[in-house]
XYZ file of C-alpha atoms in Angstrom:
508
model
C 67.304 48.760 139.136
C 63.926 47.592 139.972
C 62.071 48.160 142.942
C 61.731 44.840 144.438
C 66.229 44.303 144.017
C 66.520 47.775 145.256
C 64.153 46.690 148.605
C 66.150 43.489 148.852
C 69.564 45.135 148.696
C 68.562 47.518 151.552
C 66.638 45.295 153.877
C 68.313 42.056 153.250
C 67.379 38.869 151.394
C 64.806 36.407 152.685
C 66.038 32.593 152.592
C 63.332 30.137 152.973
C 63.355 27.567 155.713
C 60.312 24.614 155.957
C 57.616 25.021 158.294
C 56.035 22.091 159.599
C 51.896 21.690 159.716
C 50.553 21.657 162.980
C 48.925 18.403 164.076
C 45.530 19.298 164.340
C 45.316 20.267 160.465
C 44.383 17.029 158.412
C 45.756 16.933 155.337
C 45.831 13.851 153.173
C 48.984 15.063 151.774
C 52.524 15.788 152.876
C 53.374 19.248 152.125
C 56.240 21.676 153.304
C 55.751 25.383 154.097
C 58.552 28.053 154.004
C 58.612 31.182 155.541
C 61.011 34.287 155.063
C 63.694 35.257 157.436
C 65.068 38.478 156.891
C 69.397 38.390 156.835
C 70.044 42.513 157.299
C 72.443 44.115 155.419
C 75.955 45.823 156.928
C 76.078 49.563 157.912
C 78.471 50.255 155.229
C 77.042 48.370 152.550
C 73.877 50.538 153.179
C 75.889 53.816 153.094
C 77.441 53.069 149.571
C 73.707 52.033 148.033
C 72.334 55.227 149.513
C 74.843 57.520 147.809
C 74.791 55.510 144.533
C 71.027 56.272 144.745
C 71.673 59.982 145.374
C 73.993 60.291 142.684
C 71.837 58.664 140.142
C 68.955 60.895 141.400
C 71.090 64.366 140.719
C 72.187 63.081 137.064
C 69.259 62.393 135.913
C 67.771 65.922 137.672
C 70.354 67.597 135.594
C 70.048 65.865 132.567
C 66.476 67.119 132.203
C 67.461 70.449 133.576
C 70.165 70.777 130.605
C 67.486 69.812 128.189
C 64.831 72.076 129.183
C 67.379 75.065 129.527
C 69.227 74.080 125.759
C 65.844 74.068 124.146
C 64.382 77.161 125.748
C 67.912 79.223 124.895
C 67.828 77.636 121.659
C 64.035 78.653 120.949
C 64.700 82.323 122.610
C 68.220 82.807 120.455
C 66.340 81.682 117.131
C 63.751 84.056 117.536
C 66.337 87.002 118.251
C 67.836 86.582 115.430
C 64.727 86.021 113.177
C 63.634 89.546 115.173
C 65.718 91.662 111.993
C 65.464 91.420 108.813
C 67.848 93.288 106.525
C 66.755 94.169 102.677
C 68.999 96.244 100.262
C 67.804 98.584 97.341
C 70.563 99.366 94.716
C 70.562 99.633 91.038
C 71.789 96.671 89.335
C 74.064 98.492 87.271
C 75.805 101.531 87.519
C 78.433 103.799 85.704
C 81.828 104.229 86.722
C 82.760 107.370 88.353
C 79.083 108.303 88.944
C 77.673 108.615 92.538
C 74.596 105.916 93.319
C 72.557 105.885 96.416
C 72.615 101.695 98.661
C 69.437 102.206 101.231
C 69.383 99.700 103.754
C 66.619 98.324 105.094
C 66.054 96.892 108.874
C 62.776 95.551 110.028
C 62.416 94.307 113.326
C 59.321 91.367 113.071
C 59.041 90.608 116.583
C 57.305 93.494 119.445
C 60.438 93.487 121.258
C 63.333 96.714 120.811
C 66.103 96.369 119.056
C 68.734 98.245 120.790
C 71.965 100.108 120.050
C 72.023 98.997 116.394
C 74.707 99.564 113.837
C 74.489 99.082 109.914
C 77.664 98.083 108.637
C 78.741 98.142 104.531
C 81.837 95.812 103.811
C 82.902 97.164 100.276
C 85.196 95.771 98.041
C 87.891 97.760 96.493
C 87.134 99.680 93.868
C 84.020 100.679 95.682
C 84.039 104.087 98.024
C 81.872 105.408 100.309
C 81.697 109.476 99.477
C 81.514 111.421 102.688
C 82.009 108.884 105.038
C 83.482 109.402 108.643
C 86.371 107.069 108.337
C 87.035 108.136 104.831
C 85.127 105.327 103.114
C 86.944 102.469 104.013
C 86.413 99.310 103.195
C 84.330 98.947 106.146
C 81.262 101.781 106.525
C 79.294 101.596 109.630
C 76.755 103.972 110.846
C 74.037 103.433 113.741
C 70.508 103.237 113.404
C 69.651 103.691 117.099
C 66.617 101.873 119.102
C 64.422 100.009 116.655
C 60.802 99.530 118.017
C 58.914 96.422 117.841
C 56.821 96.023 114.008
C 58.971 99.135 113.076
C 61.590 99.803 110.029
C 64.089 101.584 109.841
C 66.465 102.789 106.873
C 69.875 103.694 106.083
C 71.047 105.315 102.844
C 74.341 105.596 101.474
C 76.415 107.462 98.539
C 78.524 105.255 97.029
C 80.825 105.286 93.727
C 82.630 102.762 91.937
C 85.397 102.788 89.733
C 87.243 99.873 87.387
C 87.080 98.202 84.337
C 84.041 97.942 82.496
C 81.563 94.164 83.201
C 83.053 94.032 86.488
C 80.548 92.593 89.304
C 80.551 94.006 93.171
C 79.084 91.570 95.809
C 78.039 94.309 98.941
C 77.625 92.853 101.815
C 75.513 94.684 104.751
C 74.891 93.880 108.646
C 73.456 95.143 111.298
C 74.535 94.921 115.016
C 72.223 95.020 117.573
C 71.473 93.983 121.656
C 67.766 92.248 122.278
C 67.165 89.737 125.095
C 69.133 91.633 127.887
C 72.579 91.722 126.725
C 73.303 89.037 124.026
C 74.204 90.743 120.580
C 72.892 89.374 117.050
C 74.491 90.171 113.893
C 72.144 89.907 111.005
C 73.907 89.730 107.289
C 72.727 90.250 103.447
C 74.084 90.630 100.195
C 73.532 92.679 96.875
C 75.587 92.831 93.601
C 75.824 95.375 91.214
C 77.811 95.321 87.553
C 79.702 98.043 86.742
C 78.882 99.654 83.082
C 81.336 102.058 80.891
C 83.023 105.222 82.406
C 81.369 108.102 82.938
C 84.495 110.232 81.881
C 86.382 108.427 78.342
C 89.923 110.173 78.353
C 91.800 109.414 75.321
C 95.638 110.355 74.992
C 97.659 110.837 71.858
C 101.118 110.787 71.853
C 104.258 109.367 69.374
C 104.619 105.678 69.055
C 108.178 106.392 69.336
C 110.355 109.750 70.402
C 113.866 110.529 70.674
C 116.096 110.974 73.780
C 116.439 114.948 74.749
C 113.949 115.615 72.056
C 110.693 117.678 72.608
C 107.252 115.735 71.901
C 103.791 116.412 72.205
C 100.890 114.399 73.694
C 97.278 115.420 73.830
C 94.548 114.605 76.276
C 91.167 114.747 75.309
C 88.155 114.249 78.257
C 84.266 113.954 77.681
C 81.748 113.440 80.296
C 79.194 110.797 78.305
C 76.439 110.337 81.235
C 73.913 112.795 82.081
C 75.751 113.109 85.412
C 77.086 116.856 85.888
C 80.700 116.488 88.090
C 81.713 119.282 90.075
C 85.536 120.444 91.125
C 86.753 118.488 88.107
C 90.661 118.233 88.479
C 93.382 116.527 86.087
C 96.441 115.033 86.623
C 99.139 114.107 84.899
C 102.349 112.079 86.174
C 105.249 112.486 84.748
C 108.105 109.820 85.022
C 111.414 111.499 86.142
C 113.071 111.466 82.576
C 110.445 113.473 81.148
C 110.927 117.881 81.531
C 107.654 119.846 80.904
C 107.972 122.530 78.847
C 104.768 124.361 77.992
C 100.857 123.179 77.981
C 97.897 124.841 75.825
C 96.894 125.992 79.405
C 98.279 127.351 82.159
C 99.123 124.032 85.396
C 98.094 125.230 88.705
C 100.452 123.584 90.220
C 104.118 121.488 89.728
C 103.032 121.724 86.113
C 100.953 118.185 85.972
C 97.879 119.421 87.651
C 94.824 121.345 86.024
C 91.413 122.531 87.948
C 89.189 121.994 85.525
C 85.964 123.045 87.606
C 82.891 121.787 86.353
C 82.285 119.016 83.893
C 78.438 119.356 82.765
C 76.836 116.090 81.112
C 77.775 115.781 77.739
C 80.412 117.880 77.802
C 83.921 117.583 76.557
C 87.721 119.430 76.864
C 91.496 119.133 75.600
C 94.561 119.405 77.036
C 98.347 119.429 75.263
C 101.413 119.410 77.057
C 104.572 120.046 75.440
C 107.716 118.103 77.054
C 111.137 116.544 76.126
C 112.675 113.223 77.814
C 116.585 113.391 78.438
C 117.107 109.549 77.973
C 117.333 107.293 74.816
C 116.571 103.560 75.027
C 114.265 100.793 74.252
C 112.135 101.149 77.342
C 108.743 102.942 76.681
C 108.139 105.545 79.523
C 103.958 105.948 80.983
C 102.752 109.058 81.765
C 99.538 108.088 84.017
C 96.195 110.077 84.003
C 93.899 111.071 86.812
C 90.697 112.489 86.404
C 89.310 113.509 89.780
C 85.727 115.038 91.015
C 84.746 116.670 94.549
C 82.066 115.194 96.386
C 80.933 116.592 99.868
C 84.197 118.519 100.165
C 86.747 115.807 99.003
C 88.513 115.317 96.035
C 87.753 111.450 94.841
C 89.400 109.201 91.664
C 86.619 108.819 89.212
C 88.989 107.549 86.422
C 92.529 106.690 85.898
C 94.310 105.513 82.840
C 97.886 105.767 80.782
C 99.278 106.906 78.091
C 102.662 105.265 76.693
C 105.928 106.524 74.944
C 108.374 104.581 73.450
C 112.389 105.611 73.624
C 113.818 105.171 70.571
C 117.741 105.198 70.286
C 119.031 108.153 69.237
C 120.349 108.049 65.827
C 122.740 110.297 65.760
C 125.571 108.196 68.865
C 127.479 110.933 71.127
C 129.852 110.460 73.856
C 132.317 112.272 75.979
C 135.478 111.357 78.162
C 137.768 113.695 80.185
C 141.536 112.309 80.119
C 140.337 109.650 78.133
C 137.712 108.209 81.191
C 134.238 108.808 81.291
C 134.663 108.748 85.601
C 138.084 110.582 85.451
C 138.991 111.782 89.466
C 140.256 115.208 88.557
C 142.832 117.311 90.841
C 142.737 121.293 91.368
C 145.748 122.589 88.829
C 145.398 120.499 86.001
C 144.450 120.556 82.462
C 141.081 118.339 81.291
C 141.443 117.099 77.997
C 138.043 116.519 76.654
C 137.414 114.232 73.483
C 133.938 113.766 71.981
C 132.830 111.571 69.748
C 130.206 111.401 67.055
C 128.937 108.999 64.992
C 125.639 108.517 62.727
C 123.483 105.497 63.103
C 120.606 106.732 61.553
C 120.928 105.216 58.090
C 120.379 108.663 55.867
C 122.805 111.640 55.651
C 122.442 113.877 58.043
C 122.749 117.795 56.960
C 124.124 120.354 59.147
C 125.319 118.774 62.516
C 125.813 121.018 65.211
C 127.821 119.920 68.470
C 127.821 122.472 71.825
C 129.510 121.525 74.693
C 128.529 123.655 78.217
C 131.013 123.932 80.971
C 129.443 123.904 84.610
C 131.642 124.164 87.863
C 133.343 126.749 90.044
C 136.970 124.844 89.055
C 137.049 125.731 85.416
C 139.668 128.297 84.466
C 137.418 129.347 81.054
C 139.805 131.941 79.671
C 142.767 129.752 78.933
C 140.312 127.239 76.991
C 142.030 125.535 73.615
C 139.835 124.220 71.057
C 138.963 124.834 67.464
C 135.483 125.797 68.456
C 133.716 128.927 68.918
C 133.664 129.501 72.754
C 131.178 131.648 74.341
C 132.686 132.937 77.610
C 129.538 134.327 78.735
C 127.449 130.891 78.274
C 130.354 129.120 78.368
C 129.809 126.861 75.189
C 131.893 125.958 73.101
C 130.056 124.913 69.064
C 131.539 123.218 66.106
C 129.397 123.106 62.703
C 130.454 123.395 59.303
C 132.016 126.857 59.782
C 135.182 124.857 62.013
C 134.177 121.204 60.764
C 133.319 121.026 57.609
C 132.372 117.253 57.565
C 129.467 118.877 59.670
C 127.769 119.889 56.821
C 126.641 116.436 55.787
C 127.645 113.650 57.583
C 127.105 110.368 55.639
C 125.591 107.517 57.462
C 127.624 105.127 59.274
C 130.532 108.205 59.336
C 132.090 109.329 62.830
C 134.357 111.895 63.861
C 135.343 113.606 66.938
C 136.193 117.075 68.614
C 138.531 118.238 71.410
C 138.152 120.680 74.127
C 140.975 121.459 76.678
C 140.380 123.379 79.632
C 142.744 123.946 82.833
C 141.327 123.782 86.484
C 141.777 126.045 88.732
C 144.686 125.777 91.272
C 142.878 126.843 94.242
C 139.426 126.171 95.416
C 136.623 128.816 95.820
C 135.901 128.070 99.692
C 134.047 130.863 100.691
C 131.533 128.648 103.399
C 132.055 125.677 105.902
C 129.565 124.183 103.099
C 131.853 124.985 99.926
C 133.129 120.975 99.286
C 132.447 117.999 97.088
C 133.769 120.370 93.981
C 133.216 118.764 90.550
C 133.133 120.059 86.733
C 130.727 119.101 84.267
C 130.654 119.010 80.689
C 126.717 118.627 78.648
C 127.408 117.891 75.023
C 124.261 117.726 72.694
C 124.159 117.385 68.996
C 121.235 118.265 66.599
C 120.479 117.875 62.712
C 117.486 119.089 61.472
C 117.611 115.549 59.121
C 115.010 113.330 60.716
C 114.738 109.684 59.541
C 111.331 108.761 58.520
C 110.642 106.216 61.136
C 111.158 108.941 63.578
C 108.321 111.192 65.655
C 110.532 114.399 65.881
C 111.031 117.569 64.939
C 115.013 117.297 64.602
C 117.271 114.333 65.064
C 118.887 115.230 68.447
C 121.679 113.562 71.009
C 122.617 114.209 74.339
C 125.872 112.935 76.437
C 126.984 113.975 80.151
C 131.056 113.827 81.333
C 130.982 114.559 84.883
C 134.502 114.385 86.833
C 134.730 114.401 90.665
C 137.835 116.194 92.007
C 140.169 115.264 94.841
C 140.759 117.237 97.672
C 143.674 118.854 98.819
C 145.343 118.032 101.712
C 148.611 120.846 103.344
C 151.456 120.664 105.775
C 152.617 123.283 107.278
C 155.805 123.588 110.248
C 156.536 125.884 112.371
C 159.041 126.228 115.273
C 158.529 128.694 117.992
C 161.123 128.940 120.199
C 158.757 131.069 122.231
C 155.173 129.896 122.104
C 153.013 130.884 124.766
C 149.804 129.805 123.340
C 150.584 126.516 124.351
C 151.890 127.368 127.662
C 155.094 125.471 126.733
C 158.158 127.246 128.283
C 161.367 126.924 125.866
C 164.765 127.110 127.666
C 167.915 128.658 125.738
C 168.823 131.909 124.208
C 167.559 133.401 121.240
C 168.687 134.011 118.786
C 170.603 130.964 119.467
C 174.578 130.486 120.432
C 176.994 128.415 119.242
C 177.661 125.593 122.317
C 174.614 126.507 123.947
C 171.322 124.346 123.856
C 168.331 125.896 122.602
C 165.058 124.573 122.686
C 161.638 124.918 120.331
C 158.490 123.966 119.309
C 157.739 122.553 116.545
C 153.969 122.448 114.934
C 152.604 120.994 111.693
C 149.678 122.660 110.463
C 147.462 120.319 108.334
C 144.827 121.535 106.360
C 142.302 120.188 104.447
C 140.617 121.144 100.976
C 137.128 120.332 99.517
C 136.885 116.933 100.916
C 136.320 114.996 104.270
C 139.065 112.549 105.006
C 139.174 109.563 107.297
C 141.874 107.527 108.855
C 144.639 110.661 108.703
C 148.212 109.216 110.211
């Protein structure tokens, strides 16, 4: 609004009226003169222009104030957070499984003090921080203190990283700090690194293919290849839960799959065979894992972990076992198990000199009154066929089959001796062996294993009783006893029921 409208909407317009000459001035011509009258404005009108003026004023007063403030905070923020600069020194390549130091650097470019400042290291897995406070995490963070005006100051950390070979890391590091009062900045940078060949090379030899209940061999073989000398060198070995270990070419420290191998100079190199058998067959291939460890400032750490993979193979030689012709018979205490086992060979060749042993496990078996054409052992309690009581043992032609018996009675009575003594069942392990191996086999005998487990029932008992006096149960009986003819006698009568072996619900 311009001055001259603003003047004339507070003070009024002027209107112009004609003014007539005075006589005395000559004038040849006729001309009119106006003057101004001044038409005031109302009291309320003036109000409203006043505070429209005010208002106006105040916007425009904080408009510039906004500007001014915006551009200093702007111009201060910017040249807080240009105040650090973060640099990072690493190698551009590294092995895996060998320690490398990551210094940080932090210069602070301006004269002002970087306060309360914390370095931060995001890793990404695969990569560990050795002897860091929370364990080295993914995320690392250490502080750095006050850093002065024009000053630097550094951070250095172990690291180690472990994967597969051409791999690439991005590291990213940041520091935290307070400048300007108490507004934080965060300050970020990146590095990568490419991770070369292990350090350790672990190579595992074992069968392409084993047998079911057959014992195998596998051998592990360790070198150290970089001039790096690890310390508190431990291996590992997992077995899957089919697999039994049997012996190794030295001594487990502990749960047989773990070996402290102590130190692993550069260069140097080590074997290891273990000696085992898996009781399965199948076409599934079973992985026995590998873990090379190393101690660094007091803590074990993975430096290398690979696999080494066996094949099942189907047993050849087919075996299988059934208790009153079932292979989940529910047995009862008192009665004869009839036991029938079957054999048949798959393997495509003759197999010489077959052996069958069946072992008897459980409390129920009544071993003495066993019938069979076996030879029972009563203190292993096995019972073997071969050629001496089968003669088709001798040589079984492939694609022939056959089978045994075995009876054995159960006991009448179970052997509760504890509140725990329940859940009774009888077993029956039947393996079969030939030394006859078929060429495509990794074994040192054809073997086959089969398992007939029955559960048996419990036993439930009734027993009455009548007491004609029974004070235990405070009942008082009325009548004579012994008891007369025409003359009412009364009793009480109890069942005792007890209950054998098993738990039993929902008893009427």
């Amino acid at each position: 609004m311009a001055l001259e409208d603003l003047e004339r909407e507070l003070f009024g317009t002027r209107e112009k009226r004609p003014k007539k000459r005075l006589p005395s001035t000559p004038s040849p011509v006729e001309e009119e003169v106006f003057e101004t009258a001044e038409a005031p404005l109302s009291f309320q009108e003036r109000i409203r222009l006043i505070t429209r003026s005010v208002i106006l004023a105040a916007v425009a007063v904080l408009v510039v104030a906004g500007l001014v403030g915006g551009t200093l905070y702007f111009f201060f923020s910017r040249e807080a957070s240009r105040g650090i600069v973060l640099s990072i020194e690493a190698p551009e390549e590294v092995m895996s499984g060998v320690p490398f130091d990551l210094t940080v650097s932090a210069e602070n470019e301006i004269d002002g003090i970087a306060r309360e400042a914390k370095i931060s290291l995001a890793l990404p897995e695969g990569v560990t921080a050795l002897g860091a406070l929370n364990g080295g995490g993914a995320l690392v963070e250490e502080s750095v203190g006050d850093i002065g005006g024009r000053s630097v100051a550094r951070k250095t950390f172990r690291l180690i990283a472990v994967g597969e070979p051409s791999t690439a890391y991005d590291i990213e590091a940041s520091i935290d700090y307070l400048s300007g009062g108490r507004n934080r900045f965060k300050t970020d940078e990146r590095a990568s690194l490419l991770l070369g060949e292990p350090a350790i090379k672990v190579t595992t030899n074992a069968p392409e293919r084993v047998i079911g209940n057959s014992a195998f061999e596998f051998k592990v073989e360790y070198e150290n290849l970089s001039s790096f000398d690890f310390t508190g060198v431990t291996l590992e070995v997992r077995y899957p839960t089919a697999f039994t270990f049997e012996s190794a070419s030295l001594p487990p420290d502990s749960l047989n799959n773990y070996w402290r191998l102590g130190a692993l100079n550069a260069r140097s190199k080590g074997a290891l065979i273990i000696k085992g058998s898996v009781a399965s067959a199948g076409e599934s291939a079973l992985s026995f894992p590998v873990l090379i460890s190393a101690n660094f400032f007091g803590r074990d750490y993975v430096v290398l972990q690979t696999e080494a993979e066996v094949a099942l193979a189907p047993s050849p030689l087919m075996l299988s076992a059934t208790a009153n012709g079932a292979t989940d018979y529910v047995a009862r205490a008192g009665e004869l198990i009839t036991y029938i086992i079957r054999y048949e060979n798959r393997s495509g060749v003759a197999l010489a000199d077959v052996v069958l042993r069946a072992t008897l496990a459980g409390e129920m078996y009544e071993t003495g009154s066993m019938g069979t054409l076996g030879r029972v052992d009563q203190n292993s309690k096995t019972v073997t066929w071969d050629a001496t009581n089968v003669p088709v043992l001798r040589l079984l032609d492939a694609g022939a089959t056959g089978e045994v018996a075995l009876a054995v009675p159960l006991k009448s009575a179970f052997p509760i001796r504890r509140l725990s003594d329940k859940n009774f069942a009888v077993r029956l392990a039947v393996t079969a062996e030939s030394p006859t191996v078929p060429s495509y086999l990794a074994a040192e005998k054809t073997t086959a294993l089969a398992v007939n487990e029955a559960k048996l029932a419990g036993l439930v008992t009734v027993q009455t009783k009548a007491l004609s006096r029974d004070a235990a149960s405070t009942i008082v009986n009325a009548g004579p006893f012994p008891p007369k003819v025409g003359t009412p006698t009364e009793y009480t009568i109890h069942w005792v029921v007890t209950n054998y072996s098993t738990d039993v619900e929902r008893v009427t």
